[in-house]
PDB file of C-alpha atoms in Angstrom:
ATOM      1  CA  MET T   1     113.128 105.243 108.695  1.00  0.00           C
ATOM      2  CA  ARG T   2     113.846 101.583 109.246  1.00  0.00           C
ATOM      3  CA  LEU T   3     113.768 100.058 112.721  1.00  0.00           C
ATOM      4  CA  THR T   4     114.419  96.365 113.241  1.00  0.00           C
ATOM      5  CA  GLY T   5     113.606  94.310 116.307  1.00  0.00           C
ATOM      6  CA  GLU T   6     113.739  90.597 117.014  1.00  0.00           C
ATOM      7  CA  ARG T   7     110.616  89.843 114.974  1.00  0.00           C
ATOM      8  CA  VAL T   8     109.256  93.179 113.817  1.00  0.00           C
ATOM      9  CA  THR T   9     110.509  95.718 111.295  1.00  0.00           C
ATOM     10  CA  ILE T  10     109.160  99.245 110.988  1.00  0.00           C
ATOM     11  CA  ARG T  11     109.730 100.863 107.610  1.00  0.00           C
ATOM     12  CA  ALA T  12     108.287 103.397 105.208  1.00  0.00           C
ATOM     13  CA  PHE T  13     105.127 102.398 103.372  1.00  0.00           C
ATOM     14  CA  THR T  14     105.286 101.680  99.648  1.00  0.00           C
ATOM     15  CA  ALA T  15     102.504 101.411  97.088  1.00  0.00           C
ATOM     16  CA  ALA T  16     103.076  97.639  97.136  1.00  0.00           C
ATOM     17  CA  ASP T  17     101.653  97.626 100.699  1.00  0.00           C
ATOM     18  CA  ALA T  18      98.240  98.877  99.597  1.00  0.00           C
ATOM     19  CA  GLN T  19      96.509  95.493  99.257  1.00  0.00           C
ATOM     20  CA  ALA T  20      97.733  94.231 102.631  1.00  0.00           C
ATOM     21  CA  TYR T  21      96.737  97.561 104.195  1.00  0.00           C
ATOM     22  CA  LEU T  22      93.268  97.255 102.655  1.00  0.00           C
ATOM     23  CA  ASP T  23      92.950  93.706 103.982  1.00  0.00           C
ATOM     24  CA  TYR T  24      93.058  94.905 107.604  1.00  0.00           C
ATOM     25  CA  ALA T  25      91.853  98.517 107.266  1.00  0.00           C
ATOM     26  CA  LYS T  26      88.526  97.438 105.747  1.00  0.00           C
ATOM     27  CA  ASP T  27      87.750  95.355 108.843  1.00  0.00           C
ATOM     28  CA  PRO T  28      85.557  97.342 111.281  1.00  0.00           C
ATOM     29  CA  ALA T  29      87.031  95.280 114.146  1.00  0.00           C
ATOM     30  CA  VAL T  30      90.400  96.882 113.308  1.00  0.00           C
ATOM     31  CA  ALA T  31      89.472 100.312 111.999  1.00  0.00           C
ATOM     32  CA  VAL T  32      86.785 101.440 114.453  1.00  0.00           C
ATOM     33  CA  PRO T  33      88.733 100.777 117.689  1.00  0.00           C
ATOM     34  CA  ALA T  34      91.735 102.512 116.083  1.00  0.00           C
ATOM     35  CA  GLY T  35      89.622 105.608 115.434  1.00  0.00           C
ATOM     36  CA  LEU T  36      89.658 105.059 111.676  1.00  0.00           C
ATOM     37  CA  GLN T  37      86.913 104.756 109.117  1.00  0.00           C
ATOM     38  CA  PRO T  38      87.026 101.353 107.413  1.00  0.00           C
ATOM     39  CA  ILE T  39      88.086 101.682 103.790  1.00  0.00           C
ATOM     40  CA  ASP T  40      86.523  99.766 100.924  1.00  0.00           C
ATOM     41  CA  THR T  41      88.710 100.000  97.855  1.00  0.00           C
ATOM     42  CA  LEU T  42      92.253  99.440  96.747  1.00  0.00           C
ATOM     43  CA  ALA T  43      92.313 103.033  95.470  1.00  0.00           C
ATOM     44  CA  GLU T  44      91.586 104.276  99.004  1.00  0.00           C
ATOM     45  CA  ALA T  45      94.353 102.060 100.386  1.00  0.00           C
ATOM     46  CA  VAL T  46      96.809 103.367  97.792  1.00  0.00           C
ATOM     47  CA  ALA T  47      95.895 106.935  98.765  1.00  0.00           C
ATOM     48  CA  VAL T  48      96.414 106.227 102.478  1.00  0.00           C
ATOM     49  CA  VAL T  49      99.781 104.476 102.155  1.00  0.00           C
ATOM     50  CA  THR T  50     100.961 107.078  99.647  1.00  0.00           C
ATOM     51  CA  ASN T  51     100.005 109.845 102.074  1.00  0.00           C
ATOM     52  CA  PHE T  52     101.718 108.077 104.986  1.00  0.00           C
ATOM     53  CA  ALA T  53     104.908 107.805 102.937  1.00  0.00           C
ATOM     54  CA  ALA T  54     104.744 111.377 101.583  1.00  0.00           C
ATOM     55  CA  THR T  55     104.097 112.954 104.985  1.00  0.00           C
ATOM     56  CA  ASN T  56     106.424 110.634 106.916  1.00  0.00           C
ATOM     57  CA  THR T  57     103.676 110.113 109.513  1.00  0.00           C
ATOM     58  CA  GLY T  58     102.685 106.470 109.032  1.00  0.00           C
ATOM     59  CA  PHE T  59     105.007 103.499 109.032  1.00  0.00           C
ATOM     60  CA  ALA T  60     104.525  99.882 108.003  1.00  0.00           C
ATOM     61  CA  VAL T  61     104.884  97.239 110.703  1.00  0.00           C
ATOM     62  CA  THR T  62     106.096  94.005 109.148  1.00  0.00           C
ATOM     63  CA  VAL T  63     106.847  90.484 110.355  1.00  0.00           C
ATOM     64  CA  ALA T  64     108.910  88.282 108.025  1.00  0.00           C
ATOM     65  CA  ASP T  65     108.510  90.965 105.309  1.00  0.00           C
ATOM     66  CA  ARG T  66     104.706  90.759 105.552  1.00  0.00           C
ATOM     67  CA  LEU T  67     102.687  93.875 106.425  1.00  0.00           C
ATOM     68  CA  VAL T  68     100.753  93.208 109.646  1.00  0.00           C
ATOM     69  CA  GLY T  69      99.900  96.751 110.722  1.00  0.00           C
ATOM     70  CA  HIS T  70     101.068 100.306 111.026  1.00  0.00           C
ATOM     71  CA  ILE T  71     102.134 102.980 113.469  1.00  0.00           C
ATOM     72  CA  ALA T  72     101.354 106.637 112.859  1.00  0.00           C
ATOM     73  CA  VAL T  73     103.261 109.439 114.599  1.00  0.00           C
ATOM     74  CA  TYR T  74     101.951 112.997 114.628  1.00  0.00           C
ATOM     75  CA  GLU T  75     103.227 116.328 115.908  1.00  0.00           C
ATOM     76  CA  ARG T  76     101.447 117.793 118.925  1.00  0.00           C
ATOM     77  CA  PRO T  77     100.980 121.511 119.450  1.00  0.00           C
ATOM     78  CA  ALA T  78     102.771 123.398 122.195  1.00  0.00           C
ATOM     79  CA  ALA T  79     100.936 125.986 124.329  1.00  0.00           C
ATOM     80  CA  ASP T  80     101.515 128.653 121.650  1.00  0.00           C
ATOM     81  CA  GLY T  81     100.007 126.422 118.938  1.00  0.00           C
ATOM     82  CA  ALA T  82     103.314 125.744 117.191  1.00  0.00           C
ATOM     83  CA  PRO T  83     104.464 122.117 116.898  1.00  0.00           C
ATOM     84  CA  ASP T  84     106.072 120.897 120.115  1.00  0.00           C
ATOM     85  CA  PRO T  85     109.464 119.391 119.160  1.00  0.00           C
ATOM     86  CA  HIS T  86     109.465 117.249 122.313  1.00  0.00           C
ATOM     87  CA  SER T  87     105.983 115.746 122.114  1.00  0.00           C
ATOM     88  CA  ARG T  88     104.231 113.391 119.682  1.00  0.00           C
ATOM     89  CA  GLU T  89     100.945 111.545 119.407  1.00  0.00           C
ATOM     90  CA  ILE T  90     100.942 107.933 118.312  1.00  0.00           C
ATOM     91  CA  GLY T  91      98.297 105.655 116.852  1.00  0.00           C
ATOM     92  CA  TYR T  92      98.384 102.155 115.479  1.00  0.00           C
ATOM     93  CA  ALA T  93      96.407  99.304 113.991  1.00  0.00           C
ATOM     94  CA  LEU T  94      97.158  95.625 113.589  1.00  0.00           C
ATOM     95  CA  ALA T  95      95.661  92.910 111.379  1.00  0.00           C
ATOM     96  CA  PRO T  96      93.578  90.412 113.396  1.00  0.00           C
ATOM     97  CA  ALA T  97      95.822  87.500 112.356  1.00  0.00           C
ATOM     98  CA  ALA T  98      98.675  89.306 114.135  1.00  0.00           C
ATOM     99  CA  TRP T  99      96.788  89.922 117.395  1.00  0.00           C
ATOM    100  CA  GLY T 100      98.057  88.241 120.535  1.00  0.00           C
ATOM    101  CA  HIS T 101     101.670  87.738 119.412  1.00  0.00           C
ATOM    102  CA  GLY T 102     103.246  90.830 120.996  1.00  0.00           C
ATOM    103  CA  TYR T 103     104.086  92.378 117.630  1.00  0.00           C
ATOM    104  CA  MET T 104     102.630  95.797 118.406  1.00  0.00           C
ATOM    105  CA  GLN T 105     104.365  95.908 121.776  1.00  0.00           C
ATOM    106  CA  GLU T 106     107.671  95.230 120.053  1.00  0.00           C
ATOM    107  CA  ALA T 107     106.916  97.805 117.344  1.00  0.00           C
ATOM    108  CA  LEU T 108     105.935 100.448 119.905  1.00  0.00           C
ATOM    109  CA  ARG T 109     109.117  99.856 121.897  1.00  0.00           C
ATOM    110  CA  LEU T 110     111.176 100.331 118.724  1.00  0.00           C
ATOM    111  CA  MET T 111     109.319 103.517 117.797  1.00  0.00           C
ATOM    112  CA  LEU T 112     109.450 104.943 121.327  1.00  0.00           C
ATOM    113  CA  ALA T 113     113.211 104.359 121.513  1.00  0.00           C
ATOM    114  CA  ALA T 114     113.683 106.086 118.148  1.00  0.00           C
ATOM    115  CA  LEU T 115     111.546 109.052 119.205  1.00  0.00           C
ATOM    116  CA  ALA T 116     113.417 109.381 122.511  1.00  0.00           C
ATOM    117  CA  ALA T 117     116.737 109.298 120.633  1.00  0.00           C
ATOM    118  CA  HIS T 118     115.472 112.323 118.662  1.00  0.00           C
ATOM    119  CA  GLY T 119     114.634 114.339 121.795  1.00  0.00           C
ATOM    120  CA  VAL T 120     110.966 113.446 122.209  1.00  0.00           C
ATOM    121  CA  THR T 121     110.118 113.434 125.924  1.00  0.00           C
ATOM    122  CA  ALA T 122     106.378 112.744 125.802  1.00  0.00           C
ATOM    123  CA  VAL T 123     104.349 110.438 123.559  1.00  0.00           C
ATOM    124  CA  TRP T 124     100.571 110.540 123.846  1.00  0.00           C
ATOM    125  CA  ALA T 125      98.008 107.941 122.839  1.00  0.00           C
ATOM    126  CA  THR T 126      94.221 108.110 122.885  1.00  0.00           C
ATOM    127  CA  VAL T 127      92.174 104.930 122.963  1.00  0.00           C
ATOM    128  CA  LEU T 128      88.525 104.009 123.304  1.00  0.00           C
ATOM    129  CA  PRO T 129      87.937 102.640 126.823  1.00  0.00           C
ATOM    130  CA  THR T 130      86.360  99.529 125.274  1.00  0.00           C
ATOM    131  CA  ASN T 131      89.559  98.710 123.360  1.00  0.00           C
ATOM    132  CA  ARG T 132      91.039  96.517 126.102  1.00  0.00           C
ATOM    133  CA  ARG T 133      93.695  95.004 123.824  1.00  0.00           C
ATOM    134  CA  SER T 134      95.129  98.425 123.031  1.00  0.00           C
ATOM    135  CA  ILE T 135      95.017  99.522 126.666  1.00  0.00           C
ATOM    136  CA  LYS T 136      97.017  96.417 127.608  1.00  0.00           C
ATOM    137  CA  VAL T 137      99.555  97.125 124.851  1.00  0.00           C
ATOM    138  CA  LEU T 138      99.995 100.697 126.101  1.00  0.00           C
ATOM    139  CA  ALA T 139     100.369  99.581 129.719  1.00  0.00           C
ATOM    140  CA  ARG T 140     102.914  96.916 128.785  1.00  0.00           C
ATOM    141  CA  THR T 141     105.010  99.456 126.880  1.00  0.00           C
ATOM    142  CA  GLY T 142     105.166 101.941 129.742  1.00  0.00           C
ATOM    143  CA  PHE T 143     102.302 104.313 128.995  1.00  0.00           C
ATOM    144  CA  ALA T 144     100.447 105.732 131.990  1.00  0.00           C
ATOM    145  CA  TYR T 145      96.755 106.598 132.096  1.00  0.00           C
ATOM    146  CA  VAL T 146      96.175 110.363 132.363  1.00  0.00           C
ATOM    147  CA  ASP T 147      92.482 111.117 131.863  1.00  0.00           C
ATOM    148  CA  THR T 148      89.267 110.326 130.006  1.00  0.00           C
ATOM    149  CA  ALA T 149      87.789 112.963 127.721  1.00  0.00           C
ATOM    150  CA  PRO T 150      85.151 113.308 124.982  1.00  0.00           C
ATOM    151  CA  THR T 151      86.446 112.585 121.490  1.00  0.00           C
ATOM    152  CA  GLY T 152      84.006 114.895 119.769  1.00  0.00           C
ATOM    153  CA  ILE T 153      83.106 111.967 117.510  1.00  0.00           C
ATOM    154  CA  GLY T 154      79.513 110.931 117.021  1.00  0.00           C
ATOM    155  CA  PRO T 155      76.288 112.204 118.530  1.00  0.00           C
ATOM    156  CA  ASP T 156      77.125 110.711 121.937  1.00  0.00           C
ATOM    157  CA  GLN T 157      80.548 112.406 122.087  1.00  0.00           C
ATOM    158  CA  GLN T 158      82.215 109.059 122.670  1.00  0.00           C
ATOM    159  CA  LEU T 159      84.842 109.024 125.424  1.00  0.00           C
ATOM    160  CA  ALA T 160      88.521 108.241 124.982  1.00  0.00           C
ATOM    161  CA  ALA T 161      91.151 107.262 127.505  1.00  0.00           C
ATOM    162  CA  ILE T 162      94.333 109.328 127.272  1.00  0.00           C
ATOM    163  CA  PHE T 163      97.738 107.835 127.994  1.00  0.00           C
ATOM    164  CA  VAL T 164     101.255 109.291 128.027  1.00  0.00           C
ATOM    165  CA  TRP T 165     104.735 107.774 127.852  1.00  0.00           C
ATOM    166  CA  HIS T 166     107.983 109.374 129.015  1.00  0.00           C
ATOM    167  CA  PRO T 167     111.431 107.890 128.443  1.00  0.00           C
ATOM    168  CA  GLU T 168     113.146 106.437 131.486  1.00  0.00           C
ATOM    169  CA  LYS T 169     115.777 108.716 132.901  1.00  0.00           C
TER     170      LYS T 169
END
C-alpha cells in the first residue's frame, strides 16, 4: 500500500525504518498514550516493523521521506466471531517533533478513504480520555464518540474512550 497526500505518505514499513521507529516508540510520552509499551532496543524495533510489514497491519507515516509515525489497522470480529469485512480498528502514534502540524489528520484521512474504497463502513478507535491530542485528531477527521469502557489494562482497569467513523454517504 502506498497513499500520498499533500505532505504525508503512507507506505509499508521496511527494516530501514527501525531506528526512526525506535526513536519515537521508546518515548513513554508517545507509547503510553498510544496503548503501547515503550521499546528499548533496535532489535525490538526491527521485530515490530518486520511484523507490521509481514502482517500488513502497520504502515509507516512519512513526511519528506522521513518516518514520523505509523498507523495500524486491524480486523474487528463480527457477531459470530469471524472477521467483519466491513469494520476495522485503527491505532496510531506520532513522533513528538511531528506533533501539532496536522500530519496525523492528513494520514488518517488518506487511510480512511482507502478503507472506504475497499468496502469498510466502520472504523473504530480507542483512546485514553487523558490523550486530548488524539481525541482532537479523531474529532477533526470525523470520528464520533460512542462510549467509555474499561481497557482491562492495569490494576485500576484504566478507562478508554471509544470512537467510530463512518464514510459520508
